[in-house]
Coordinates of C-alpha atoms in Angstrom, one line a residue:
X1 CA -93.2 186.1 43.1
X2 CA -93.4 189.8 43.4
X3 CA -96.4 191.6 41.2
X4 CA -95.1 193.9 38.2
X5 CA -95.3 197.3 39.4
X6 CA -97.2 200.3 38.1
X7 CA -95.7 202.0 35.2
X8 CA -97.8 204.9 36.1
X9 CA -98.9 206.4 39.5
X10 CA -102.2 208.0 38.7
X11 CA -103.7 210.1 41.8
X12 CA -106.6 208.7 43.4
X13 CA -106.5 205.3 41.4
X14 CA -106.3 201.7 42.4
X15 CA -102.9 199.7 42.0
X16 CA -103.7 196.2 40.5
X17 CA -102.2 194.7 43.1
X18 CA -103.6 193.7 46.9
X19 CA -101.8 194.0 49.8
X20 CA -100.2 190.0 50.8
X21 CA -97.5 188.4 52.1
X22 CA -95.1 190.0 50.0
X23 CA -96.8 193.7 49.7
X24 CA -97.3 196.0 52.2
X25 CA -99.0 199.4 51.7
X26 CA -98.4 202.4 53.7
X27 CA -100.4 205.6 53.9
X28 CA -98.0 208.4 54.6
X29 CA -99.3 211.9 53.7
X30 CA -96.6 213.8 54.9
X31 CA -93.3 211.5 55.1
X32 CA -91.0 214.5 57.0
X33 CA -93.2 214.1 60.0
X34 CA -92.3 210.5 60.8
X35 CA -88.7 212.2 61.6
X36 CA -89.9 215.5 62.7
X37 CA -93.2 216.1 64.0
X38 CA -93.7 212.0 66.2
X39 CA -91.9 210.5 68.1
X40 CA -90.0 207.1 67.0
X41 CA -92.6 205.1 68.6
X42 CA -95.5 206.8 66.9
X43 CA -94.1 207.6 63.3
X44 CA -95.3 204.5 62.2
X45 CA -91.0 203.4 61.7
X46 CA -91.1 201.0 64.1
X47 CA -94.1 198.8 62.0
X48 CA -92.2 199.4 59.0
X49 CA -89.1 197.6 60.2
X50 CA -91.0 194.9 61.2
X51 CA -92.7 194.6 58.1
X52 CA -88.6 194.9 55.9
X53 CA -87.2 192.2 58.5
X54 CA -90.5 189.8 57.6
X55 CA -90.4 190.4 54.1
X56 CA -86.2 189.3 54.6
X57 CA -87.3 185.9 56.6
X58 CA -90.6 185.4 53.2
X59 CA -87.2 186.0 51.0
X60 CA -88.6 189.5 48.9
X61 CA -91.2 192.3 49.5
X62 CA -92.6 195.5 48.7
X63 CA -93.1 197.8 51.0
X64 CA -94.8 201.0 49.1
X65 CA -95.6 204.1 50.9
X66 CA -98.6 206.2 49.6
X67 CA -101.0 204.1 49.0
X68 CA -104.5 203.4 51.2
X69 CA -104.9 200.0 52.3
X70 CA -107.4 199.5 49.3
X71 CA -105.0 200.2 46.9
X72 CA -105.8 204.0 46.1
X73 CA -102.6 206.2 45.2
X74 CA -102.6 209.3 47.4
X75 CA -98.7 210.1 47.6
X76 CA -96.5 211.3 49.8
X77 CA -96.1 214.5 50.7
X78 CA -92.4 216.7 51.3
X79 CA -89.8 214.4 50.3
X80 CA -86.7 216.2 50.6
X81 CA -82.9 215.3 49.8
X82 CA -82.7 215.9 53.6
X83 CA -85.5 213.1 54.8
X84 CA -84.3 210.7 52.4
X85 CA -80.4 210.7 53.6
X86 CA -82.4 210.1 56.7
X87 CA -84.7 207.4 55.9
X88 CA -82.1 206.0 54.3
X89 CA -79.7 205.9 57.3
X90 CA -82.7 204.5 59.6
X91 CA -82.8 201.7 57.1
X92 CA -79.1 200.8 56.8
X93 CA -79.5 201.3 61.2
X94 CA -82.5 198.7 60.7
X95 CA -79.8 195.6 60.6
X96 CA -77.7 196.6 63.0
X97 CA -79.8 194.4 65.6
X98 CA -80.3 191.5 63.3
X99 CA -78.5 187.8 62.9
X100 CA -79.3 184.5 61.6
X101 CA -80.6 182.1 64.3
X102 CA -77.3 180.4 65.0
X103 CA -76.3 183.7 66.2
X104 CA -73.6 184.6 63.2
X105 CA -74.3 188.1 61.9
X106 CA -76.2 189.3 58.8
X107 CA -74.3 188.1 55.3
X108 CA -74.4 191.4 53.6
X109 CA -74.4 190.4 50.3
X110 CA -77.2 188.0 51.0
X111 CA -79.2 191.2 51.6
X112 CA -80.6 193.9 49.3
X113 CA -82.9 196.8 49.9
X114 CA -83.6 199.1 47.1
X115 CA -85.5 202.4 47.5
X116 CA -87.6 203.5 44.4
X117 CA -89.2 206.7 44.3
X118 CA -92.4 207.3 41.3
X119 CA -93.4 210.7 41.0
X120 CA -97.5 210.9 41.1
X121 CA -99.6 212.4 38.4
X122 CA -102.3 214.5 39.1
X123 CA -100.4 215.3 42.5
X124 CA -97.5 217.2 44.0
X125 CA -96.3 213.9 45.8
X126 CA -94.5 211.0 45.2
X127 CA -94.8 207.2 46.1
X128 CA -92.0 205.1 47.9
X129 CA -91.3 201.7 47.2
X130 CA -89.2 199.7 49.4
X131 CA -88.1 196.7 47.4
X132 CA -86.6 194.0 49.8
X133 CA -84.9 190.5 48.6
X134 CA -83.1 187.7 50.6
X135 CA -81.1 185.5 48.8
X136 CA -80.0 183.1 51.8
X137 CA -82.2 181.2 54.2
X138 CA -85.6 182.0 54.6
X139 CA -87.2 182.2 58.3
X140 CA -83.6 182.4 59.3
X141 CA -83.2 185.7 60.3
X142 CA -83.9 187.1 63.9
X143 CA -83.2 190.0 66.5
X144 CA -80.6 189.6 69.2
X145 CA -83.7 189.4 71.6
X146 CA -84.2 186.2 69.8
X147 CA -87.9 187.6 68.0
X148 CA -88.4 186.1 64.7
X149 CA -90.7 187.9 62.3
X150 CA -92.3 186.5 59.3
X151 CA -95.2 187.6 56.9
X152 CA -98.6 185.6 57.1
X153 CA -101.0 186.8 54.3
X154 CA -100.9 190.6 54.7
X155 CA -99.8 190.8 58.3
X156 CA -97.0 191.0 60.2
X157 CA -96.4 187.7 62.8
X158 CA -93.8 187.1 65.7
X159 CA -92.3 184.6 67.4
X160 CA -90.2 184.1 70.3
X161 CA -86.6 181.6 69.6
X162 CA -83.1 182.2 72.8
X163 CA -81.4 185.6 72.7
X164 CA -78.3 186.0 70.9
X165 CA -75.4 188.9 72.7
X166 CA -72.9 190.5 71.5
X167 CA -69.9 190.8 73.7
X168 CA -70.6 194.5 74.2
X169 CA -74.1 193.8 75.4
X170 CA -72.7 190.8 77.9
X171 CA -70.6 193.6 79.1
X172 CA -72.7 196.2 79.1
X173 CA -75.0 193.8 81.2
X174 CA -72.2 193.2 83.8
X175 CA -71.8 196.5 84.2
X176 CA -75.1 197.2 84.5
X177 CA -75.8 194.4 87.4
X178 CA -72.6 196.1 88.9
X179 CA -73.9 199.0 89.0
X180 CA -77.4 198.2 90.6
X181 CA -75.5 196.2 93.4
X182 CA -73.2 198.9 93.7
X183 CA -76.2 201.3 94.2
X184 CA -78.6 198.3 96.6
X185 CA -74.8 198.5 99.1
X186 CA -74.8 202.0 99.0
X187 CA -78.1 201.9 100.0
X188 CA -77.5 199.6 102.9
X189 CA -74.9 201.7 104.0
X190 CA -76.7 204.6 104.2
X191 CA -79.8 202.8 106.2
X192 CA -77.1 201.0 108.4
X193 CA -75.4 204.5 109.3
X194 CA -78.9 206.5 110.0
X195 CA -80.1 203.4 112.4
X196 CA -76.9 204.2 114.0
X197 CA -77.2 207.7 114.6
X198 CA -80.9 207.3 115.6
X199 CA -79.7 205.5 118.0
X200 CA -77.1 207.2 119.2
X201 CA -79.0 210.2 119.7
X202 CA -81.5 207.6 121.6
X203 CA -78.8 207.0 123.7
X204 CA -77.7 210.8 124.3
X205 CA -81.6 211.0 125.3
X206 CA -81.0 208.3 127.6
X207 CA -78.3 209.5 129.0
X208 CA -79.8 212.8 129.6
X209 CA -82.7 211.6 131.2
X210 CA -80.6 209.3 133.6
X211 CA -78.6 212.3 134.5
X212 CA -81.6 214.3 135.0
X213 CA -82.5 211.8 137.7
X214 CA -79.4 211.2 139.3
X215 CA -78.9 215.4 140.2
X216 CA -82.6 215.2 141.0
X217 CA -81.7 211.8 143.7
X218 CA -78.5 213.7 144.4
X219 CA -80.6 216.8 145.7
X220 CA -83.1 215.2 147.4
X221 CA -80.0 213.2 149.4
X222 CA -78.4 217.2 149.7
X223 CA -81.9 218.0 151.1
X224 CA -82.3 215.3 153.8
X225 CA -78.8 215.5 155.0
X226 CA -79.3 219.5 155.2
X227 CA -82.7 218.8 157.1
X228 CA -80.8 216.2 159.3
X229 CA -77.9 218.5 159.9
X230 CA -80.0 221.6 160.3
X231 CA -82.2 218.9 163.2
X232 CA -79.3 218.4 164.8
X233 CA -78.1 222.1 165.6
X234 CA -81.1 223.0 166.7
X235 CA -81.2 219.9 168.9
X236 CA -77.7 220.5 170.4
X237 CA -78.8 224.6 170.7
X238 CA -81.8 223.3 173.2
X239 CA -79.9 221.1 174.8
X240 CA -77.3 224.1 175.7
X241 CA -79.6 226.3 176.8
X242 CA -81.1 224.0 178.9
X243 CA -77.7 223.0 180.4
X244 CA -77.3 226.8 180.9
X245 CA -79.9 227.3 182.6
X246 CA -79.8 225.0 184.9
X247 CA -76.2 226.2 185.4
X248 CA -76.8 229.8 186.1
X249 CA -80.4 228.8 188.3

């Protein structure tokens, strides 16, 4: 059962209340930086959804920002119209991933999540509570990723059950697989038509060589016929002059 909360929010006092598996305290000085000033994965959201979805699969929950984990009231800081339409969108976003473990979606009207705000006295600031309630199943409620969360004492605790898709995300994953075989061909391709460039300029070098060799053969053939011929003339030019002078003697 949840505890009766504070009918007054006294700066720098002690709820009457300890943190447990249905009450979750959050110390949030300035609440516009967990959508301005971190990113999502350090704003501290990302703990607070998983602290709403355990406090959905416990059946109810508090989850009050403002507080130090010893109970003292401290308050949050700039909370505007603006961060609030916000907040309240990234809750309503929150179940967007969520179904029960047969894989049907979320039962709306199983589901309610009330967000009180209590202004602080003594303090310019204000203190959120996050009142959560689950009127179907409990420990029935997990992501698509098949996690399960579920509140043990004062902590958050996971664990692990078969994913459940959507159509979309089947699609989306078919497309994906497409696209990285698409990409691993192309790839290939492109390795298969560079090998056979390489190589074709391999065998241009080849070739080049070869013909570099054949003129140089080809020449040194010229050569020895030249030296053969050139032999020769000068073999039938003695032989003349001997002829004539033993002609003209």
């Amino acid at each position: 059962m949840l505890p009766s909360l504070p009918l007054e929010w006294v700066y720098g006092e002690k709820i009457p209340f300890q943190e447990s598996n249905l009450v979750e305290f959050k110390e949030v000085t300035v609440f516009a930086g967990l959508f301005k000033h971190k990113s999502l994965g350090s704003s501290g959201l990302p703990k607070y959804r998983e602290t709403i979805i355990g406090f959905l699969n416990g059946g109810q929950g508090y989850l009050i920002m403002g507080i130090q984990n010893d109970g003292t009231i401290v308050g949050v800081e700039n909370i505007t119209d603006d961060i609030m339409d916000k907040f309240n969108l990234w809750i309503d976003g929150s179940f967007n991933n969520l179904v029960y473990k047969n894989g049907k979606p979320i039962d709306p009207s199983n589901i309610r999540i009330k967000v009180h705000i209590f202004p602080v006295v003594g303090n310019p600031s204000s203190v959120i509570v996050i009142e959560v309630e689950n009127k179907g199943k409990i420990m029935d409620i997990m992501t698509r990723s098949g996690t399960i969360i579920y509140r043990l004492n004062a902590s958050n605790f996971k664990m692990t059950s078969e994913p459940v898709y959507r159509k979309r995300d089947v699609k989306g994953m078919i497309n994906s697989i497409q696209g990285r075989m698409q990409t691993v061909i192309d790839e290939k391709r492109k390795t298969i038509e560079r090998l056979q460039d390489k190589h074709e300029d391999e065998i241009k070098e080849v070739l080049k060589s070869q013909s570099k060799e054949i003129r140089a053969y080809v020449e040194q053939i010229s050569q020895s016929l030249y030296d053969k011929y050139k032999k020769e003339e000068e073999d039938r030019e003695s032989i003349c002059s001997r002829i004539l002078k033993i002609f003209y003697n």
